[in-house]
Tab-separated table of C-alpha atoms in Angstrom:
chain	number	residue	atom	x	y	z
A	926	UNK	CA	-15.388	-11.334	-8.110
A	927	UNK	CA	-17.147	-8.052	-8.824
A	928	UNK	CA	-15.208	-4.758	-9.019
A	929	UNK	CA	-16.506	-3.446	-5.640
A	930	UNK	CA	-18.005	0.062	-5.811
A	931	UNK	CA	-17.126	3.082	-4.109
A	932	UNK	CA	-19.529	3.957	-0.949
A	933	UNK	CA	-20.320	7.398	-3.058
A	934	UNK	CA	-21.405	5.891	-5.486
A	935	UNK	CA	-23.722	3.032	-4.082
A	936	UNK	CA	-27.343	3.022	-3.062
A	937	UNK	CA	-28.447	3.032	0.481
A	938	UNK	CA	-27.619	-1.082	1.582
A	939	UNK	CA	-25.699	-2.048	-1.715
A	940	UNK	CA	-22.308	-1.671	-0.146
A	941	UNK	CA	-23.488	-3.893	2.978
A	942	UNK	CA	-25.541	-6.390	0.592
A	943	UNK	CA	-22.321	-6.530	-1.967
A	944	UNK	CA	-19.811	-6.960	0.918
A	945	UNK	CA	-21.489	-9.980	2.497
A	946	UNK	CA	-21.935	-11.962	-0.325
A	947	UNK	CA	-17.939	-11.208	-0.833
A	948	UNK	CA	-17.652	-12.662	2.630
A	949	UNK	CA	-19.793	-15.482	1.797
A	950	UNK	CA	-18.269	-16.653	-1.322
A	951	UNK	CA	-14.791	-16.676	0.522
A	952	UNK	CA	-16.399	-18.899	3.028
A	953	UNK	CA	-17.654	-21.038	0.945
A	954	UNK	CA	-15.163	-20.945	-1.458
A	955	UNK	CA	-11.842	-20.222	0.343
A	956	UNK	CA	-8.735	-19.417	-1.514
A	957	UNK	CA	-5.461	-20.759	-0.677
A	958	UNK	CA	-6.853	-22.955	1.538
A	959	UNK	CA	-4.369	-26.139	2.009
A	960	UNK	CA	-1.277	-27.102	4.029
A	961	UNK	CA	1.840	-26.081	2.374
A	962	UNK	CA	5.050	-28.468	2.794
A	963	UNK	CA	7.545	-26.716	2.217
A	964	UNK	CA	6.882	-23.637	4.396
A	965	UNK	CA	9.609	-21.343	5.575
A	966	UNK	CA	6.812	-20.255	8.649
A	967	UNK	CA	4.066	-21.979	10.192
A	968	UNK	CA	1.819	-20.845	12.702
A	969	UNK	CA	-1.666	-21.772	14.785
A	970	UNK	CA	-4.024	-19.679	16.661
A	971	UNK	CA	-7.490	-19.830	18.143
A	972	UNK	CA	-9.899	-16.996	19.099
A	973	UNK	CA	-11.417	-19.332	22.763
A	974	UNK	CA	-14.145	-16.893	22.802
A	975	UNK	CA	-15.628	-18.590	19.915
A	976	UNK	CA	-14.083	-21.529	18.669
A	977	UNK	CA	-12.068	-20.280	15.279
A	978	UNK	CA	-8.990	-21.812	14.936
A	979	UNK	CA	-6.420	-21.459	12.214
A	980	UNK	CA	-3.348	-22.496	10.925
A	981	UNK	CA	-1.175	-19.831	8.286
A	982	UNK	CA	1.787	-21.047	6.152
A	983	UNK	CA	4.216	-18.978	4.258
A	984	UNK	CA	6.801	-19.162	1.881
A	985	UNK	CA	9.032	-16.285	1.685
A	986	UNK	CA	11.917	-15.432	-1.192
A	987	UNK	CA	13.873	-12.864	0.280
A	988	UNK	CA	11.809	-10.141	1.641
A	989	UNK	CA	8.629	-11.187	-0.434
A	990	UNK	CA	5.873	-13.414	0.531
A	991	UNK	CA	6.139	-15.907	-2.380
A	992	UNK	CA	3.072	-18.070	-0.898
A	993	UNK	CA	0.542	-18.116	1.587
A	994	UNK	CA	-2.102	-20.788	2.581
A	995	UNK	CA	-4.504	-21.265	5.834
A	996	UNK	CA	-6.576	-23.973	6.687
A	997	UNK	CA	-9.123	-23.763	9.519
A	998	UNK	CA	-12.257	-23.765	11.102
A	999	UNK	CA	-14.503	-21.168	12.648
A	1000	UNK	CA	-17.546	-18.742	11.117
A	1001	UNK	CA	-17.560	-16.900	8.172
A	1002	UNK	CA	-16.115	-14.029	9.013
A	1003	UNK	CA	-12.808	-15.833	9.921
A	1004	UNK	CA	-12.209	-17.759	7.366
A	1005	UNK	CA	-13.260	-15.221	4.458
A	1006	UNK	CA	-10.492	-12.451	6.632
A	1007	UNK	CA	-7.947	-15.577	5.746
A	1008	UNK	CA	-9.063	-16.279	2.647
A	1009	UNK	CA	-8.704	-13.004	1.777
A	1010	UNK	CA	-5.716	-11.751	3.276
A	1011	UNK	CA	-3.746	-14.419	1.450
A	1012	UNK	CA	-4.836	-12.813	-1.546
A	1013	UNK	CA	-3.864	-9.733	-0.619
A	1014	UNK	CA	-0.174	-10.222	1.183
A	1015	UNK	CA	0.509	-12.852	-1.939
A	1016	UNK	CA	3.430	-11.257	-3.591
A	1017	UNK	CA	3.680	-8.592	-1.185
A	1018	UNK	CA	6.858	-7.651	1.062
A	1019	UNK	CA	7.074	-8.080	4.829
A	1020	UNK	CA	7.001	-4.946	5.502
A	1021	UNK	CA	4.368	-3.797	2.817
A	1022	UNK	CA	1.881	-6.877	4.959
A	1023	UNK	CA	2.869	-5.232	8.202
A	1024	UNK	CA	1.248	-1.939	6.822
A	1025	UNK	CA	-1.595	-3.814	5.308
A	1026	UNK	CA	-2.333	-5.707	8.568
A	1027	UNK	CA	-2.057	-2.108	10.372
A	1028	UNK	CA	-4.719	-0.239	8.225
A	1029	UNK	CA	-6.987	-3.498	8.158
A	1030	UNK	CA	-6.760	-3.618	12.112
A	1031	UNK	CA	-7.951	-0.268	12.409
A	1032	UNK	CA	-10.334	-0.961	10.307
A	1033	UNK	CA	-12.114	-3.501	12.343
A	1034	UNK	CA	-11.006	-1.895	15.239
A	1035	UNK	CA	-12.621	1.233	14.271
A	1036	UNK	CA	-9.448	3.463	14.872
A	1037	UNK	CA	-8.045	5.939	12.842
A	1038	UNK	CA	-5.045	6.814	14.592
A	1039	UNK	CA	-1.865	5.339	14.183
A	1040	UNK	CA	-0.230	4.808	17.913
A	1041	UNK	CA	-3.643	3.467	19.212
A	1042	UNK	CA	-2.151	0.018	21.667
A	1043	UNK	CA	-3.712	-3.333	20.214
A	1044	UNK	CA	-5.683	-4.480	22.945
A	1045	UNK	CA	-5.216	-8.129	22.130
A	1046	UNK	CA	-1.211	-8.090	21.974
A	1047	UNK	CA	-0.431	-4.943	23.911
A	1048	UNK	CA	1.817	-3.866	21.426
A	1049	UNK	CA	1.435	-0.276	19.558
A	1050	UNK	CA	-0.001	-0.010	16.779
A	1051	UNK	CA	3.165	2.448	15.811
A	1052	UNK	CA	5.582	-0.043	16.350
A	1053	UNK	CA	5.175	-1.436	13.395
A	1054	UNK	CA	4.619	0.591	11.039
A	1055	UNK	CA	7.236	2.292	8.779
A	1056	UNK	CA	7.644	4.586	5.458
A	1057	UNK	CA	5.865	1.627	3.546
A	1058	UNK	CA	2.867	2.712	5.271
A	1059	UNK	CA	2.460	6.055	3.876
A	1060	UNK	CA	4.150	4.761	0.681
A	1061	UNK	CA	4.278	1.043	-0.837
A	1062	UNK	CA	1.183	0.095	0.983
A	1063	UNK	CA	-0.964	3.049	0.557
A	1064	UNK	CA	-2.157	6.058	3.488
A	1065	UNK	CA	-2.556	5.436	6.745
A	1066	UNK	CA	-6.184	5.927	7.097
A	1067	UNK	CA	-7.394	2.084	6.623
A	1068	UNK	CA	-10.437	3.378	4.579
A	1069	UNK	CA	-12.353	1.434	3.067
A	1070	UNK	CA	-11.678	2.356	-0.745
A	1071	UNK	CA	-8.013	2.194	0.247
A	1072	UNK	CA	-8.404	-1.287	1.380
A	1073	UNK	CA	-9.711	-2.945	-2.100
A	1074	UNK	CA	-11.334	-6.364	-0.908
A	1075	UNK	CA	-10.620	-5.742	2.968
A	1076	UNK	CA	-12.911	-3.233	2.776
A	1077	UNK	CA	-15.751	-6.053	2.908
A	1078	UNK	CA	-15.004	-5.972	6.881
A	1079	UNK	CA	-15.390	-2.005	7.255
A	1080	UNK	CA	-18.519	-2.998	9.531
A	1081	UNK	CA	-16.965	-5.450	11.571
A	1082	UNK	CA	-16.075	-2.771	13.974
A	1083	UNK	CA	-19.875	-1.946	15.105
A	1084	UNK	CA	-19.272	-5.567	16.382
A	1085	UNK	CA	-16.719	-6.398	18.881
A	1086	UNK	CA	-17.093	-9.979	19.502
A	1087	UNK	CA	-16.372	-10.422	15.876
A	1088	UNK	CA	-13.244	-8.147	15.479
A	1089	UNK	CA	-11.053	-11.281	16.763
A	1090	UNK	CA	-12.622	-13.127	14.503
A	1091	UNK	CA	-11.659	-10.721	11.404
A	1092	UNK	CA	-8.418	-10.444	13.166
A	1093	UNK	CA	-7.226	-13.627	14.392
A	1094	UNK	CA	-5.495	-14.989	10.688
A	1095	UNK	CA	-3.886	-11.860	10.112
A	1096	UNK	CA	-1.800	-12.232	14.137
A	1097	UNK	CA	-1.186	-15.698	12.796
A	1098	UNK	CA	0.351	-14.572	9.594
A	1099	UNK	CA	2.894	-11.928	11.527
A	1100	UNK	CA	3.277	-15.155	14.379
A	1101	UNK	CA	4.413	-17.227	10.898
A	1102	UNK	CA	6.697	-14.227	9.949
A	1103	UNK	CA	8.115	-14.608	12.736
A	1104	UNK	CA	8.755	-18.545	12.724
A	1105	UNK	CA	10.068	-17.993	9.493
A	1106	UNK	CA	12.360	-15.153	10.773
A	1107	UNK	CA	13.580	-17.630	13.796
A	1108	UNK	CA	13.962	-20.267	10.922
A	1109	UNK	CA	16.173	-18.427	9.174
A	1110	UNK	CA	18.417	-16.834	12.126
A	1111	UNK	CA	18.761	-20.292	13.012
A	1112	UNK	CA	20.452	-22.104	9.624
């Protein structure tokens, strides 16, 4: 995949022209895209408005996510946000993909603060966030040259109806998290 420029340095369009075509060669060509059997978390989610549905598993060693994979269904926009947030949380800590999943969210969302309430879980967005926000996982601005290939959705927020769709794998990763937290409070 191309390096992806910075927005100062672009022509007028090449940033939007260069960011779809990122979007449409992970939907087309999806990574980590499989079931995983031996999974520590599993989870499934659909977006009823329009039809995406996804399933995220995880593998975790210790505090790190060791593997990801998704499979689904749904447009382009949802299953290049998977395909690409498994890249990107691959190798990472929990806490360090909490972050990542806070600055994306805002992103889409359009905010730039940092106790904003998530509208589709009710939870604040300050709840989860911790030192690895301003630290392991970069500022907490959510721009788009601070995002490396997340930045490809820094436009989803002039469209609402799609921000679910950008969104909906990355509540189904912290929903695995969570089955893999229960999992292990459990043994």
């Amino acid at each position: 995949m191309p390096a992806l420029p910075s927005p100062a340095s672009a022509a007028p369009g090449q940033i939007e022209e260069l960011y779809q075509s990122v979007i449409l060669d992970h939907n087309r060509r999806p990574r980590n895209h499989r079931e995983m059997e031996t999974a520590d978390g599993r989870a499934q989610d659909r977006n009823p408005l329009c039809g995406d549905e996804v399933t995220v598993w995880l593998r975790l060693e210790g505090d790190t996510i060791a593997d990801v994979s998704f499979k689904g269904i749904g447009c382009a926009i949802s299953r290049a946000s998977a395909s690409i947030m498994t890249t990107m949380v691959k190798g990472k800590t929990i806490a360090e993909s909490e972050a990542l999943f806070e600055r994306f969210h805002r992103l889409v969302t359009g905010r730039r603060d940092s106790g904003a309430t998530d509208d589709a879980t009710g939870t604040s967005g300050g709840a989860l966030q911790s030192a690895a926000l301003g630290n392991a996982a970069g500022t907490a601005e959510g721009t788009p040259q601070e995002l490396g290939s997340l930045a490809v959705f820094s436009g989803v927020s002039r469209f609402p109806a799609r921000v679910k769709c950008a969104s909906l794998s990355w509540h189904t990763l912290r929903s695995a998290l969570r089955d893999a937290a229960n999992g292990a409070s459990g043994a």
